Coordinates of C-alpha atoms in Angstrom, one line a residue:
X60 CA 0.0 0.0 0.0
X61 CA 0.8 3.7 -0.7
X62 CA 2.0 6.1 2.4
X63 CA -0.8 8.8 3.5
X64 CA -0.8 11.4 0.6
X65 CA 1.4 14.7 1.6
X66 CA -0.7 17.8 3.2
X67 CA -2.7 20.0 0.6
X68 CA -2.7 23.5 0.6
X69 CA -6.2 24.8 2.1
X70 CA -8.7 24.3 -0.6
X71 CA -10.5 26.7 -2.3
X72 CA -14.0 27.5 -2.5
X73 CA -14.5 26.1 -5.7
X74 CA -12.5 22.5 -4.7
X75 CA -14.7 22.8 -1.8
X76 CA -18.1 22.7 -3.5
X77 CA -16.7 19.9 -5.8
X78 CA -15.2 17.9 -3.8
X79 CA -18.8 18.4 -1.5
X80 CA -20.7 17.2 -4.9
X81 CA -18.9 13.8 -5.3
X82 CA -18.7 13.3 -1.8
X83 CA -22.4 13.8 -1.5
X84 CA -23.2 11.2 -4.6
X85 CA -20.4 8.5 -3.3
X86 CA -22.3 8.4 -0.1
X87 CA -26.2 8.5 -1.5
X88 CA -24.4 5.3 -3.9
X89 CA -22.9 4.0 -0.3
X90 CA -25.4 3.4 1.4
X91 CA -28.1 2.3 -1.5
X92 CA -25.3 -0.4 -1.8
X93 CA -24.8 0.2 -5.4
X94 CA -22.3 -2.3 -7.3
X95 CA -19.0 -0.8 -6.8
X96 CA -18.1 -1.5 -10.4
X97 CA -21.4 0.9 -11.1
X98 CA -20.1 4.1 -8.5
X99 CA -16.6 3.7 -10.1
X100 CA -18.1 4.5 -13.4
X101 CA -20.5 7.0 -12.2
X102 CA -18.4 8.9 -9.0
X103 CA -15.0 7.5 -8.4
X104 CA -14.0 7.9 -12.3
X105 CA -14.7 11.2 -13.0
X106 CA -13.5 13.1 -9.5
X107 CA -10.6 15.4 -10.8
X108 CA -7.2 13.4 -10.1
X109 CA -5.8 16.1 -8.1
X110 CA -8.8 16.0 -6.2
X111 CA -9.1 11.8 -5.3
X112 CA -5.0 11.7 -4.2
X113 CA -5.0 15.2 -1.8
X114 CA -5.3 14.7 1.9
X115 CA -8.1 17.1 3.0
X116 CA -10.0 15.3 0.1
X117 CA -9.5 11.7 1.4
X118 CA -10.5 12.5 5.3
X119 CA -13.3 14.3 3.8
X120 CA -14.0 10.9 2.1
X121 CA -13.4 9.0 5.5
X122 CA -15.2 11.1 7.8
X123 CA -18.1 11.6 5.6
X124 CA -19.0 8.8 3.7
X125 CA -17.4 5.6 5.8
X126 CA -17.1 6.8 9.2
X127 CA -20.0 9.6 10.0
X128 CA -21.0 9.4 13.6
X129 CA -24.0 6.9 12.8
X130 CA -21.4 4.4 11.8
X131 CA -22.4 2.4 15.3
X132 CA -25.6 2.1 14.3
X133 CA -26.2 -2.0 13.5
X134 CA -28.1 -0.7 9.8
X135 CA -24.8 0.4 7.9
X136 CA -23.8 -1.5 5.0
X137 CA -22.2 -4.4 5.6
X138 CA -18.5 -5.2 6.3
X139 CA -18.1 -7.0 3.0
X140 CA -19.7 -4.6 0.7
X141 CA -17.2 -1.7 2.4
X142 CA -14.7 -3.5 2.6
X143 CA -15.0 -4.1 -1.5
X144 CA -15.6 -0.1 -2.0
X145 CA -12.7 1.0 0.0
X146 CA -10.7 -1.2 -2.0
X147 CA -12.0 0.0 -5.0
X148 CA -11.3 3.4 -3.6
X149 CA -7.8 2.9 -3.1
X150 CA -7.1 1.5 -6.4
X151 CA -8.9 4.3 -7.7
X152 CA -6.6 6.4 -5.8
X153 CA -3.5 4.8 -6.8
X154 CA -4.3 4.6 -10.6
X155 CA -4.4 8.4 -9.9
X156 CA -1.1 8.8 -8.5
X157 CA 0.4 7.8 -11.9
X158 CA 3.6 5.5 -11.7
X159 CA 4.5 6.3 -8.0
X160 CA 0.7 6.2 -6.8
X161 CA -1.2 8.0 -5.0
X162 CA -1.1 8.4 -1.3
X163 CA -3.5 6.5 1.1
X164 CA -5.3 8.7 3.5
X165 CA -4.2 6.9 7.1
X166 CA -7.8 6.8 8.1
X167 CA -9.3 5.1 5.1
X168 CA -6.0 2.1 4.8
X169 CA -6.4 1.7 8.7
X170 CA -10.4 1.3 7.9
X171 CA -9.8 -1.4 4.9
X172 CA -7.1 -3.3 6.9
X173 CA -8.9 -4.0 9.9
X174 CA -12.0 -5.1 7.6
X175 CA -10.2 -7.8 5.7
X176 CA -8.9 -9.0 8.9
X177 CA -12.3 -9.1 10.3
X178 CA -13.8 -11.3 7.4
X179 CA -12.7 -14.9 6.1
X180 CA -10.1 -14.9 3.7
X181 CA -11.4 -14.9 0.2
X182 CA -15.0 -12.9 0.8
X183 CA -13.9 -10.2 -0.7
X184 CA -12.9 -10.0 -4.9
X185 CA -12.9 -13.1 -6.8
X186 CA -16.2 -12.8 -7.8
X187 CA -17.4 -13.3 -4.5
X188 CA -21.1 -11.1 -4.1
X189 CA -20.3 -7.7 -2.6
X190 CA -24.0 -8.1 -1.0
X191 CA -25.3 -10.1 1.8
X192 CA -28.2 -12.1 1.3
X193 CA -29.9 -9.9 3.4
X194 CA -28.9 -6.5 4.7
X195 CA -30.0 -2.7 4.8
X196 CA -30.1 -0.5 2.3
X197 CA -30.7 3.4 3.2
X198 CA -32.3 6.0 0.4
X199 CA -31.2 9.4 1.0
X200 CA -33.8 11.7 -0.2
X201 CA -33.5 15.5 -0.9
X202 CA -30.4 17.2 0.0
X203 CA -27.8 14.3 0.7
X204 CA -26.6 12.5 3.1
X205 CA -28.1 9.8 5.1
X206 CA -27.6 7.1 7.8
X207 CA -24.3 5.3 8.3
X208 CA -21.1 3.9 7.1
X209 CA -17.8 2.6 8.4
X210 CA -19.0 -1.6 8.5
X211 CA -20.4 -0.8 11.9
X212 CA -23.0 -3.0 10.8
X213 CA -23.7 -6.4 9.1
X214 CA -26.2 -5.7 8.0
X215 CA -28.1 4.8 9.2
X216 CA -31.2 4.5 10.2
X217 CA -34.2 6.0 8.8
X218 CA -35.8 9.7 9.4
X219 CA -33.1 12.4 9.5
X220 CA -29.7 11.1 8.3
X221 CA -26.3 13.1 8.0
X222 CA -26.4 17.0 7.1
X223 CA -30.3 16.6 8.4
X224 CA -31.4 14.9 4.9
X225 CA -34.2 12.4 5.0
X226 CA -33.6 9.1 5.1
X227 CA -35.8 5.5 4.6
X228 CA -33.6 2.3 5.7
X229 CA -35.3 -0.8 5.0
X230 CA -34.0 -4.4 5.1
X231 CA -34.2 -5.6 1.8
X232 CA -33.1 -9.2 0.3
X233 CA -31.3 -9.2 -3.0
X234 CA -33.1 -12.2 -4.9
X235 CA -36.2 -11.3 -7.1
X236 CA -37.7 -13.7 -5.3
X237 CA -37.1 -14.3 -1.3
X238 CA -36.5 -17.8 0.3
X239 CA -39.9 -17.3 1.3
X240 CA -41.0 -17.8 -2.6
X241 CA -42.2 -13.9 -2.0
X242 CA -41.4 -11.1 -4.6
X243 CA -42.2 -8.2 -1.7
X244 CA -38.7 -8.7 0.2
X245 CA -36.8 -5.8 -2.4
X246 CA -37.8 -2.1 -3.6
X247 CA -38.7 -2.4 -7.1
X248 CA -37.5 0.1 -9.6
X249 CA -41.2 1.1 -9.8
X250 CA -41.9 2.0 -6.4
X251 CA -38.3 4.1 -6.5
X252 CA -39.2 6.1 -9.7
X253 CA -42.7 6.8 -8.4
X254 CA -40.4 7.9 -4.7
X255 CA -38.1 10.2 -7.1
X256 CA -40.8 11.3 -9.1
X257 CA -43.2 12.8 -6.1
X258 CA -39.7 13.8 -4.6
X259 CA -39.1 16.0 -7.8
X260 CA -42.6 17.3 -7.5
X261 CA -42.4 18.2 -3.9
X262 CA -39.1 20.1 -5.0
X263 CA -40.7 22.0 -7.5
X264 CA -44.0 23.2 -4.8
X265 CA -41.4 24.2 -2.5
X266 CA -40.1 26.3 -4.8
X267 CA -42.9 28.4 -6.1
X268 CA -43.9 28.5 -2.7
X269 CA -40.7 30.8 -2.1
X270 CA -41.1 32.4 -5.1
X271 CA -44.8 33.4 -3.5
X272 CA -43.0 34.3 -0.7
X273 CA -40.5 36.4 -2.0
X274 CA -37.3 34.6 -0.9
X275 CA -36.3 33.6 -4.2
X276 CA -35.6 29.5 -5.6
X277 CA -33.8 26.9 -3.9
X278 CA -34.9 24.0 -1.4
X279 CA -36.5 20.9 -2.8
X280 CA -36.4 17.3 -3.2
X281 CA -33.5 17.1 -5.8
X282 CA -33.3 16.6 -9.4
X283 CA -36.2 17.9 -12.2
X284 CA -36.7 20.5 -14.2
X285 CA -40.5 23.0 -14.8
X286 CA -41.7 20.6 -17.2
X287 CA -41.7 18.0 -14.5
X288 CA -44.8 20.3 -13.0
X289 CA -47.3 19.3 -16.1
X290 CA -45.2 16.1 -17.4
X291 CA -46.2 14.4 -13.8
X292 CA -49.4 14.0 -11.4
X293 CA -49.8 16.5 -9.0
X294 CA -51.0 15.3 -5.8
X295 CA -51.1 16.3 -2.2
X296 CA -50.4 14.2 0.0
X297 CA -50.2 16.7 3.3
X298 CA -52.8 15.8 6.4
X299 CA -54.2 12.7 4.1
X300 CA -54.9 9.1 5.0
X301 CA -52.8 7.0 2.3
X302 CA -53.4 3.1 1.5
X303 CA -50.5 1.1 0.0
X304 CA -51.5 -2.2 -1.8
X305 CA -48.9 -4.4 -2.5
X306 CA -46.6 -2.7 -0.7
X307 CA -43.7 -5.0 -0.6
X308 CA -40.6 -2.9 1.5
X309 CA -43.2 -0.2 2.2
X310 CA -40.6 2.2 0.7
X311 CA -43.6 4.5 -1.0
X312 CA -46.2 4.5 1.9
X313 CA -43.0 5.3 4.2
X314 CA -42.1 8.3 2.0
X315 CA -45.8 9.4 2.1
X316 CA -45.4 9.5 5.7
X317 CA -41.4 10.7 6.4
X318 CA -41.4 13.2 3.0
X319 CA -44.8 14.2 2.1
X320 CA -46.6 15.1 5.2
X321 CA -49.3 12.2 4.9
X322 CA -51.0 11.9 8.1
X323 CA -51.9 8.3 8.2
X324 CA -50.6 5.5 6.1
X325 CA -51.6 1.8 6.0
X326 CA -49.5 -0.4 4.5
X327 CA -50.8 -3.8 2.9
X328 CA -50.1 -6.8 1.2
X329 CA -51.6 -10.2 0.6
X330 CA -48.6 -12.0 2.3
X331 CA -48.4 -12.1 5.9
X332 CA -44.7 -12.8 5.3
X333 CA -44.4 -9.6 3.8
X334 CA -46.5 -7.9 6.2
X335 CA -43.7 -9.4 8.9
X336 CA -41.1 -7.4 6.7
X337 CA -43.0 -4.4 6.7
X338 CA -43.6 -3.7 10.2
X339 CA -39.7 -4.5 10.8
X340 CA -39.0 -1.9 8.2
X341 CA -42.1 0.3 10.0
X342 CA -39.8 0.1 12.8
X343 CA -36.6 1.2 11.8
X344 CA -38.3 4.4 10.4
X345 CA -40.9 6.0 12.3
X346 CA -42.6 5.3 15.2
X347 CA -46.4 6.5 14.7
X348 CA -48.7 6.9 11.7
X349 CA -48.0 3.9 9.8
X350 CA -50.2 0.7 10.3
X351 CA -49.7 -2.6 8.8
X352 CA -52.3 -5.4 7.8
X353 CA -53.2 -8.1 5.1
X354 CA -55.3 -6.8 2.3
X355 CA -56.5 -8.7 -0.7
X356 CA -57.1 -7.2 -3.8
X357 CA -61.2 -7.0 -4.2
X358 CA -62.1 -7.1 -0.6
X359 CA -62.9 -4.2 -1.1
X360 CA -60.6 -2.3 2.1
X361 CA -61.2 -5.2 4.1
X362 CA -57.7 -5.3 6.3
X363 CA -56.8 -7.8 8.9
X364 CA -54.4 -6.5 11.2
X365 CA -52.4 -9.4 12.5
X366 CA -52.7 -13.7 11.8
X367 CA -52.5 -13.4 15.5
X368 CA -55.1 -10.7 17.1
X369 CA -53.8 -7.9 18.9
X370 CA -51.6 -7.1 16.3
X371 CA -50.6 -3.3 15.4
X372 CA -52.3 -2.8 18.7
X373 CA -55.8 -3.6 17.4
X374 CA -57.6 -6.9 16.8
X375 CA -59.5 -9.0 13.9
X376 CA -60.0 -6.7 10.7
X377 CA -61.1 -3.3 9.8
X378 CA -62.3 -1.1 7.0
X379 CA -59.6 1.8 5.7
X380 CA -61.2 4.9 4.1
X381 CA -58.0 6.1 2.5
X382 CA -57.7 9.6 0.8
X383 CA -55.2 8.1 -1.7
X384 CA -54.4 5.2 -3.1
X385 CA -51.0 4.2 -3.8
X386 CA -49.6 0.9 -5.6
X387 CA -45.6 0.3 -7.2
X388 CA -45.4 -2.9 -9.5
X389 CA -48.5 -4.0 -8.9
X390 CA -49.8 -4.8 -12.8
X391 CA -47.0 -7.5 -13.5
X392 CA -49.6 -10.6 -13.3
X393 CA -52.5 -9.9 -15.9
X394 CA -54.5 -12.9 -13.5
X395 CA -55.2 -10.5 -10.3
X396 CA -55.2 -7.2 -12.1
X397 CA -58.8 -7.2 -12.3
X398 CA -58.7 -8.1 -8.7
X399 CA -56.4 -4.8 -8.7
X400 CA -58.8 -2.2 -10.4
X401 CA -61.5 -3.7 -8.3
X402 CA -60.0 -2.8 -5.5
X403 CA -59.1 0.6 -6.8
X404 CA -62.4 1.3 -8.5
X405 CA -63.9 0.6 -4.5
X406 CA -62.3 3.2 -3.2
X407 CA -62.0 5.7 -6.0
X408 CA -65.6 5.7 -6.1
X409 CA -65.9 6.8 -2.0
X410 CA -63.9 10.0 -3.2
X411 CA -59.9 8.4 -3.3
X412 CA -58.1 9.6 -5.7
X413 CA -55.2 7.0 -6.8
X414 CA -51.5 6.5 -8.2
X415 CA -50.4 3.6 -9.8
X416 CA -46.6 3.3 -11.0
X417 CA -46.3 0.4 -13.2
X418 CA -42.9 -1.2 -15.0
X419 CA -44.2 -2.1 -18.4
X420 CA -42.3 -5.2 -19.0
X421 CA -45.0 -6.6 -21.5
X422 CA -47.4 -4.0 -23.2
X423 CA -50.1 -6.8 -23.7
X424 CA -50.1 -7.0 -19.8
X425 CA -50.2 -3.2 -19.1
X426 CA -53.1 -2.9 -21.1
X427 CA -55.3 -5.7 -19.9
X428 CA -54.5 -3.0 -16.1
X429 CA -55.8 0.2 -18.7
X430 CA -58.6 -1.8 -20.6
X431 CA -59.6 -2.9 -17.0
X432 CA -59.8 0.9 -16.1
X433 CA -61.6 1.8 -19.0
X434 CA -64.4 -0.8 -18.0
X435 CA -65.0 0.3 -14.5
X436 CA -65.3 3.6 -15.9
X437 CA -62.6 5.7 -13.7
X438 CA -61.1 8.5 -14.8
X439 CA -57.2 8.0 -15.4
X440 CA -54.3 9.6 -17.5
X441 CA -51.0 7.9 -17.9
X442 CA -47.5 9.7 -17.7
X443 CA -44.2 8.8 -19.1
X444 CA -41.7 8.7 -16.4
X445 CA -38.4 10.7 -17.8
X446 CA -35.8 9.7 -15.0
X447 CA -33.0 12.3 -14.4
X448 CA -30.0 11.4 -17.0
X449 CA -27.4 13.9 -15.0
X450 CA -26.1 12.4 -11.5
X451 CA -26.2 15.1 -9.6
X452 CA -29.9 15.4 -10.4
X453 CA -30.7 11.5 -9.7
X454 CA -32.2 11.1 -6.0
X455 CA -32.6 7.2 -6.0
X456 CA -30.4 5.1 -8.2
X457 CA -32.6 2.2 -10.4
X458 CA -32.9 0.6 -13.5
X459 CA -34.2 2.6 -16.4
X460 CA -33.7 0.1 -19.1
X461 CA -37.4 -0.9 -18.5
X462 CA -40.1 1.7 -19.2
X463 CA -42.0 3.2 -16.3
X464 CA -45.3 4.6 -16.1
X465 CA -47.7 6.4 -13.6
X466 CA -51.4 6.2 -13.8
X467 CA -53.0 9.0 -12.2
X468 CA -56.9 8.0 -11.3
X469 CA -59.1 10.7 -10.2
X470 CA -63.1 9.9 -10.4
X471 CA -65.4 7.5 -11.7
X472 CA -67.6 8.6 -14.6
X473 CA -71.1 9.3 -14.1

């Protein structure tokens, strides 16, 4: 390994903002456990080489990304996935340094060594995953930042993370399909462009609430542009009761709750496997306002709150009376998706209004969901989902290979 780079000058303003913005996007990649093959093409490639081997840059780097104080927290990524980056890193740094290398920041070497020596020999390169089976994975919305780093964990935590940005930490398997022979133990790419996409809308209110107010731009939930205030559903969420079917993680009814000022939010889903995962991920996010019960799809809001009474505090079943509706990768099976707009045709027609955010893996499929629509007479419009190209705009990091689209439904027809 390469000695600890020499002292850098004090940096300048502009090196400061810089090295502030790749700093900011290494972390957000960090702790969403992003392949480190993907955030060395995306962050660690293109940090000025000046930049990656100074000092002042590293410990920023150490002290900010893999060691902020929520590192002793047991929801940072695990040791093997850190362990992988920081090597990563410090090849990265030491391609930099041209024929001599770069120097290793003292911090960051000490941090790698004491990981390798902590895991079995051979868990780390080779091929070997970088991922547990199992683990948490935090998404840092608006602002940057989030829970944290440094291996504490094997597996931050969830609400305000690091430089007060918002934060959702869920524990997430890796497999498309769980041991369990469940698809609701990941975050779909659905439910994460339907999280970005409100995130960008909330941005953009914010804004023109300033400009009301005479203090000018900034704030906001990250990345968009105007268009994004007619190209995507408008929908307020603030002081409403919101109903999540299918929900899977529970990313979007969480961010409902933490991010968009929903007052109440039940999450559902037909599995009471799942529903065991959600109210572990409920947990590790927010302590009141989110409920958690079995719902199937044509019951018509018919939730049972536990297998076992007493569960969530209440017993047997109940009806919810949601104000909005919200569903992520729920038209996949064309076999329950008239279940599905039975379901949603209940409650739209008690005066819900509801947003569906569909990958559109087969068009045949998606349009049995819209011809189903059609038939029960609601009220929809479809939108196009255009997910930020630049990084510094991108709030959650996904697929986009696949197309994605969000059904607004509003009414029923007369």
């Amino acid at each position: 390994m390469s000695p600890s780079p020499s002292p850098s000058p004090t940096p300048s303003p502009l090196a400061t903002a810089t090295a502030t913005t790749h700093l900011t996007l290494l972390r957000r990649q960090y702790l969403q456990l992003l392949p480190s093959p993907t955030i060395h093409t995306t962050t660690l490639s293109r940090i000025p080489r000046e930049l990656l081997c100074s000092e002042w840059f590293q410990q920023r780097m150490y002290d900010e990304v893999f060691a902020p104080p929520q590192a002793q927290t047991n929801t940072s990524p695990s040791r093997r996935y850190t362990c992988t980056l920081l090597k990563r890193v410090i090849e990265v740094v030491q391609e930099g340094g041209g024929e001599e290398g770069g120097g290793i920041n003292e911090d960051l070497l000490e941090l790698y060594m004491a990981l390798m020596g902590e895991l079995p020999k051979g868990s780390v390169g080779g091929g070997v995953g970088e991922v547990e089976e199992r683990g948490f994975v935090t998404y840092c919305l608006g602002g940057g930042g989030g829970g944290g780093g440094g291996g504490g964990g094997d597996g931050g935590g969830g609400g305000m993370g690091m430089s007060g940005a918002t934060s959702i930490t869920l524990l997430e398997s890796k497999h498309v399909i769980s041991g369990h022979g469940h698809t609701g133990a990941r975050t779909w790419e659905a439910a994460l462009a339907a999280g970005e996409m409100l995130m960008v809308m909330l941005g953009l209110e914010r804004k023109k609430k300033k400009g009301r107010d005479g203090e000018g731009g900034g704030g906001g939930g990250g990345g968009g542009n105007v268009d994004s205030a007619t190209k995507y559903p408008q929908i307020d969420f603030t002081d409403k009761t919101v109903l999540e079917l299918g929900a899977g993680t529970g990313f979007l009814g969480l961010l409902c709750k933490i991010c968009l000022g929903a007052k109440q939010v039940v999450l559902t889903d037909g599995d009471w496997r799942v529903c065991a995962g959600l109210r572990e991920n409920v947990a590790l996010n927010i302590g009141d306002g989110v409920k958690v019960g079995r719902l199937l799809w044509g019951e018509e809001g018919r939730v049972v709150w536990s297998e076992d009474e007493g569960g969530d505090g209440e017993e047997g079943e109940g009806e919810v009376k949601p104000d909005i509706v919200v569903g992520a990768d729920v038209t996949y099976d064309s076999s329950v998706i008239p279940h599905l707009v039975r379901e949603l045709a209940y409650h739209v027609s008690r005066g819900a209004e509801a947003l569906v955010s569909a990958t559109v893996r087969n068009e045949d499929t998606y349009r049995v969901f819209t011809e189903g629509l059609d038939s029960a007479k609601l009220i929809w419009r479809e939108y196009e989902w255009a997910p930020p190209e630049a990084e510094e705009e991108k709030i959650l990091y996904y697929p986009t290979s696949t197309r994605i689209r969000f059904v607004h439904i509003t009414g029923c027809e007369a």
